[in-house]
């Protein structure tokens, strides 16, 4: 498929109902409102064409950007391309999911996670915390910097309630990931979760809720999934 053909397909697959849902969650125009399941049907037409995937992301259309994230080979992404993707993320959706997922599976995951976490820009910090969370979920424990993650748990515990809105959401997710994917840090993550308590995030006109980290970690343990890594964090 050409770029124009993919965009035409996205337009045909979009619905006003799905578009309204995305807009309520914070999405910005332009977008068609394509369900993720329908986007995945187009991946096979894009994933072997790196330049097409990059062009789709550069379009600024949310559906095309999401499709690009599903289709691109993360290992092919340069650090500058990933920084540009983060720059172009206009709301928390692409920052937290598309950019963070691709960055986490790239060769630049830790470099960018640390860089973005320290950013004064809310969406960059969102991208950083989510990148590190995703990285934890797919990386064997013996390849993780446990002391660094331990230090970030302390940062979350001490600062989360003073942080920016969506940064609070992704920090909470980081605690959940550390306690769920790294058995060595489960107790420390639970301690941080108890100290944090309920995290308040303005989720706009949606029914989304911020999970209680302590409860979530215990659910993972009860399900026998403690320490079980994911094969991919791109979905």
Tab-separated table of C-alpha atoms in Angstrom:
chain	number	residue	atom	x	y	z
A	1	UNK	CA	0.000	0.000	0.000
A	2	UNK	CA	1.022	3.577	-0.609
A	3	UNK	CA	0.705	6.308	2.001
A	4	UNK	CA	-2.418	7.626	0.266
A	5	UNK	CA	-3.994	4.162	0.155
A	6	UNK	CA	-3.380	3.593	3.859
A	7	UNK	CA	-4.886	6.960	4.748
A	8	UNK	CA	-7.920	6.212	2.561
A	9	UNK	CA	-8.355	2.879	4.344
A	10	UNK	CA	-8.128	4.556	7.732
A	11	UNK	CA	-10.769	7.084	6.698
A	12	UNK	CA	-13.103	4.271	5.620
A	13	UNK	CA	-12.555	2.340	8.872
A	14	UNK	CA	-13.159	5.340	11.126
A	15	UNK	CA	-16.475	5.900	12.894
A	16	UNK	CA	-17.890	8.985	14.577
A	17	UNK	CA	-18.611	7.011	17.747
A	18	UNK	CA	-15.005	5.857	18.119
A	19	UNK	CA	-13.767	9.332	17.239
A	20	UNK	CA	-15.902	10.868	19.986
A	21	UNK	CA	-14.529	8.302	22.451
A	22	UNK	CA	-10.934	9.178	21.572
A	23	UNK	CA	-11.667	12.906	21.830
A	24	UNK	CA	-13.137	12.419	25.309
A	25	UNK	CA	-9.905	10.683	26.307
A	26	UNK	CA	-7.879	13.680	25.184
A	27	UNK	CA	-7.127	13.000	21.516
A	28	UNK	CA	-6.619	15.938	19.166
A	29	UNK	CA	-7.643	16.383	15.559
A	30	UNK	CA	-6.872	15.122	13.003
A	31	UNK	CA	-8.169	11.582	13.494
A	32	UNK	CA	-10.732	9.283	11.907
A	33	UNK	CA	-11.662	7.186	14.931
A	34	UNK	CA	-10.422	3.711	13.987
A	35	UNK	CA	-10.696	0.871	16.502
A	36	UNK	CA	-7.398	-0.786	17.438
A	37	UNK	CA	-8.624	-4.146	16.156
A	38	UNK	CA	-9.199	-2.626	12.724
A	39	UNK	CA	-5.813	-0.901	12.792
A	40	UNK	CA	-4.134	-4.250	13.350
A	41	UNK	CA	-5.611	-5.531	10.086
A	42	UNK	CA	-3.478	-2.969	8.237
A	43	UNK	CA	-0.202	-3.778	9.985
A	44	UNK	CA	0.761	-6.427	7.425
A	45	UNK	CA	0.607	-3.771	4.702
A	46	UNK	CA	2.905	-1.381	6.565
A	47	UNK	CA	5.386	-3.320	8.688
A	48	UNK	CA	7.767	-4.194	5.853
A	49	UNK	CA	7.922	-0.560	4.720
A	50	UNK	CA	9.818	1.469	7.298
A	51	UNK	CA	9.557	4.731	5.377
A	52	UNK	CA	5.790	4.315	5.106
A	53	UNK	CA	5.497	3.780	8.872
A	54	UNK	CA	7.566	6.905	9.527
A	55	UNK	CA	5.437	8.927	7.103
A	56	UNK	CA	2.256	7.742	8.803
A	57	UNK	CA	3.524	8.916	12.180
A	58	UNK	CA	4.647	12.244	10.721
A	59	UNK	CA	1.107	12.804	9.379
A	60	UNK	CA	-0.052	13.885	12.836
A	61	UNK	CA	-3.248	11.864	12.380
A	62	UNK	CA	-3.776	9.879	15.585
A	63	UNK	CA	-4.969	6.707	13.847
A	64	UNK	CA	-2.025	6.783	11.448
A	65	UNK	CA	0.389	7.429	14.325
A	66	UNK	CA	-0.981	4.457	16.247
A	67	UNK	CA	-0.670	2.252	13.142
A	68	UNK	CA	2.925	3.406	12.712
A	69	UNK	CA	3.723	2.326	16.272
A	70	UNK	CA	2.189	-1.101	15.647
A	71	UNK	CA	4.096	-1.537	12.388
A	72	UNK	CA	7.590	-0.108	12.863
A	73	UNK	CA	10.513	-2.322	13.838
A	74	UNK	CA	11.649	-0.739	17.134
A	75	UNK	CA	15.198	-1.956	16.604
A	76	UNK	CA	15.389	0.129	13.432
A	77	UNK	CA	14.588	3.380	15.226
A	78	UNK	CA	17.378	5.862	15.848
A	79	UNK	CA	17.511	7.900	19.016
A	80	UNK	CA	16.776	11.075	17.039
A	81	UNK	CA	13.734	9.498	15.388
A	82	UNK	CA	12.369	8.477	18.776
A	83	UNK	CA	12.953	11.966	20.145
A	84	UNK	CA	11.076	13.379	17.169
A	85	UNK	CA	8.192	10.973	17.823
A	86	UNK	CA	8.054	12.168	21.421
A	87	UNK	CA	8.080	15.784	20.233
A	88	UNK	CA	5.105	15.064	17.966
A	89	UNK	CA	2.978	13.356	20.643
A	90	UNK	CA	0.290	15.983	21.221
A	91	UNK	CA	-1.555	14.226	24.063
A	92	UNK	CA	-0.960	11.511	26.616
A	93	UNK	CA	-2.219	8.640	24.403
A	94	UNK	CA	0.654	8.508	21.893
A	95	UNK	CA	3.168	9.550	24.554
A	96	UNK	CA	2.148	6.847	27.021
A	97	UNK	CA	1.503	4.020	24.579
A	98	UNK	CA	2.806	4.433	21.018
A	99	UNK	CA	6.074	6.253	21.647
A	100	UNK	CA	6.806	4.563	24.972
A	101	UNK	CA	6.134	1.073	23.619
A	102	UNK	CA	8.388	1.510	20.606
A	103	UNK	CA	11.100	3.227	22.659
A	104	UNK	CA	11.041	0.423	25.254
A	105	UNK	CA	11.789	-2.181	22.585
A	106	UNK	CA	14.465	-0.074	20.908
A	107	UNK	CA	18.189	-0.031	21.601
A	108	UNK	CA	17.746	3.362	23.294
A	109	UNK	CA	15.187	2.458	25.946
A	110	UNK	CA	17.113	3.348	29.099
A	111	UNK	CA	18.804	6.422	27.647
A	112	UNK	CA	15.493	7.926	26.600
A	113	UNK	CA	13.520	6.798	29.651
A	114	UNK	CA	15.972	8.610	31.917
A	115	UNK	CA	16.111	11.664	29.664
A	116	UNK	CA	12.339	11.992	29.405
A	117	UNK	CA	11.631	11.322	33.085
A	118	UNK	CA	13.761	14.369	33.910
A	119	UNK	CA	11.900	16.587	31.424
A	120	UNK	CA	9.943	19.631	32.547
A	121	UNK	CA	7.424	18.896	29.774
A	122	UNK	CA	4.525	16.827	31.085
A	123	UNK	CA	4.124	14.629	28.015
A	124	UNK	CA	7.857	13.924	27.816
A	125	UNK	CA	7.873	12.864	31.478
A	126	UNK	CA	4.808	10.686	30.803
A	127	UNK	CA	6.698	9.100	27.940
A	128	UNK	CA	9.746	8.516	30.153
A	129	UNK	CA	7.941	6.795	33.009
A	130	UNK	CA	5.910	4.680	30.586
A	131	UNK	CA	9.021	3.728	28.598
A	132	UNK	CA	10.754	2.526	31.769
A	133	UNK	CA	7.606	0.670	32.872
A	134	UNK	CA	7.391	-1.114	29.520
A	135	UNK	CA	11.112	-1.845	29.559
A	136	UNK	CA	10.754	-3.540	32.957
A	137	UNK	CA	7.900	-5.660	31.620
A	138	UNK	CA	9.961	-7.245	28.813
A	139	UNK	CA	13.519	-7.300	30.188
A	140	UNK	CA	14.959	-10.192	32.251
A	141	UNK	CA	15.738	-9.142	35.815
A	142	UNK	CA	19.443	-9.898	35.444
A	143	UNK	CA	19.625	-7.227	32.732
A	144	UNK	CA	17.887	-4.552	34.823
A	145	UNK	CA	19.590	-1.938	36.971
A	146	UNK	CA	17.803	-2.914	40.166
A	147	UNK	CA	19.410	-0.153	42.221
A	148	UNK	CA	18.281	2.493	39.771
A	149	UNK	CA	14.739	1.163	39.799
A	150	UNK	CA	14.855	1.042	43.594
A	151	UNK	CA	15.849	4.702	43.574
A	152	UNK	CA	12.984	5.597	41.246
A	153	UNK	CA	10.541	3.888	43.606
A	154	UNK	CA	11.737	6.273	46.305
A	155	UNK	CA	11.297	9.199	43.922
A	156	UNK	CA	7.723	8.148	43.180
A	157	UNK	CA	6.917	7.662	46.856
A	158	UNK	CA	8.247	11.095	47.771
A	159	UNK	CA	7.009	13.208	44.852
A	160	UNK	CA	4.026	11.634	43.075
A	161	UNK	CA	1.346	13.785	44.671
A	162	UNK	CA	3.166	16.972	43.673
A	163	UNK	CA	3.677	15.872	40.077
A	164	UNK	CA	1.768	16.865	36.937
A	165	UNK	CA	-1.528	15.164	36.144
A	166	UNK	CA	-0.644	12.373	33.699
A	167	UNK	CA	2.826	12.010	35.172
A	168	UNK	CA	1.104	10.859	38.375
A	169	UNK	CA	-0.739	8.199	36.378
A	170	UNK	CA	2.419	6.794	34.796
A	171	UNK	CA	4.399	6.955	38.043
A	172	UNK	CA	1.701	4.829	39.660
A	173	UNK	CA	2.048	2.386	36.761
A	174	UNK	CA	5.787	2.252	37.334
A	175	UNK	CA	5.252	1.144	40.950
A	176	UNK	CA	2.854	-1.551	39.747
A	177	UNK	CA	5.375	-2.776	37.159
A	178	UNK	CA	8.257	-2.892	39.631
A	179	UNK	CA	6.169	-4.870	42.116
A	180	UNK	CA	4.669	-7.185	39.506
A	181	UNK	CA	7.590	-7.965	37.190
A	182	UNK	CA	10.554	-7.885	39.609
A	183	UNK	CA	10.069	-10.282	42.563
A	184	UNK	CA	13.134	-8.850	44.305
A	185	UNK	CA	11.445	-5.462	44.482
A	186	UNK	CA	7.912	-6.598	45.260
A	187	UNK	CA	8.016	-5.688	48.942
A	188	UNK	CA	9.626	-2.315	48.303
A	189	UNK	CA	7.042	-1.569	45.633
A	190	UNK	CA	4.263	-2.559	48.048
A	191	UNK	CA	5.754	-0.300	50.711
A	192	UNK	CA	5.823	2.565	48.223
A	193	UNK	CA	2.258	1.789	47.135
A	194	UNK	CA	1.002	1.904	50.729
A	195	UNK	CA	2.797	5.189	51.353
A	196	UNK	CA	1.320	6.656	48.169
A	197	UNK	CA	-2.245	5.464	48.711
A	198	UNK	CA	-4.846	6.710	46.256
A	199	UNK	CA	-3.497	8.695	43.309
A	200	UNK	CA	-5.794	11.391	41.953
A	201	UNK	CA	-5.701	12.045	38.202
A	202	UNK	CA	-8.075	14.182	36.163
A	203	UNK	CA	-9.152	11.746	33.447
A	204	UNK	CA	-11.565	14.169	31.806
A	205	UNK	CA	-14.986	13.043	30.618
A	206	UNK	CA	-14.211	9.333	30.903
A	207	UNK	CA	-14.877	6.468	33.288
A	208	UNK	CA	-11.178	5.635	33.560
A	209	UNK	CA	-9.854	4.978	37.055
A	210	UNK	CA	-6.370	5.002	38.539
A	211	UNK	CA	-5.644	1.527	39.948
A	212	UNK	CA	-4.535	1.199	43.547
A	213	UNK	CA	-0.971	-0.034	43.155
A	214	UNK	CA	-0.986	-2.236	46.257
A	215	UNK	CA	-4.207	-3.993	45.257
A	216	UNK	CA	-3.015	-4.465	41.678
A	217	UNK	CA	0.305	-6.034	42.715
A	218	UNK	CA	-1.469	-8.456	45.034
A	219	UNK	CA	-3.836	-9.432	42.198
A	220	UNK	CA	-0.860	-10.234	39.974
A	221	UNK	CA	0.624	-12.392	42.741
A	222	UNK	CA	-2.688	-14.172	43.389
A	223	UNK	CA	-2.955	-14.983	39.694
A	224	UNK	CA	0.475	-16.630	39.779
A	225	UNK	CA	1.902	-14.012	37.399
A	226	UNK	CA	4.509	-12.441	39.687
A	227	UNK	CA	7.733	-12.015	37.720
A	228	UNK	CA	6.221	-13.236	34.432
A	229	UNK	CA	7.542	-11.035	31.647
A	230	UNK	CA	5.722	-9.998	28.481
A	231	UNK	CA	7.015	-10.933	25.023
A	232	UNK	CA	6.164	-7.477	23.668
A	233	UNK	CA	4.850	-4.240	25.091
A	234	UNK	CA	3.522	-2.987	21.740
A	235	UNK	CA	-0.201	-3.610	21.388
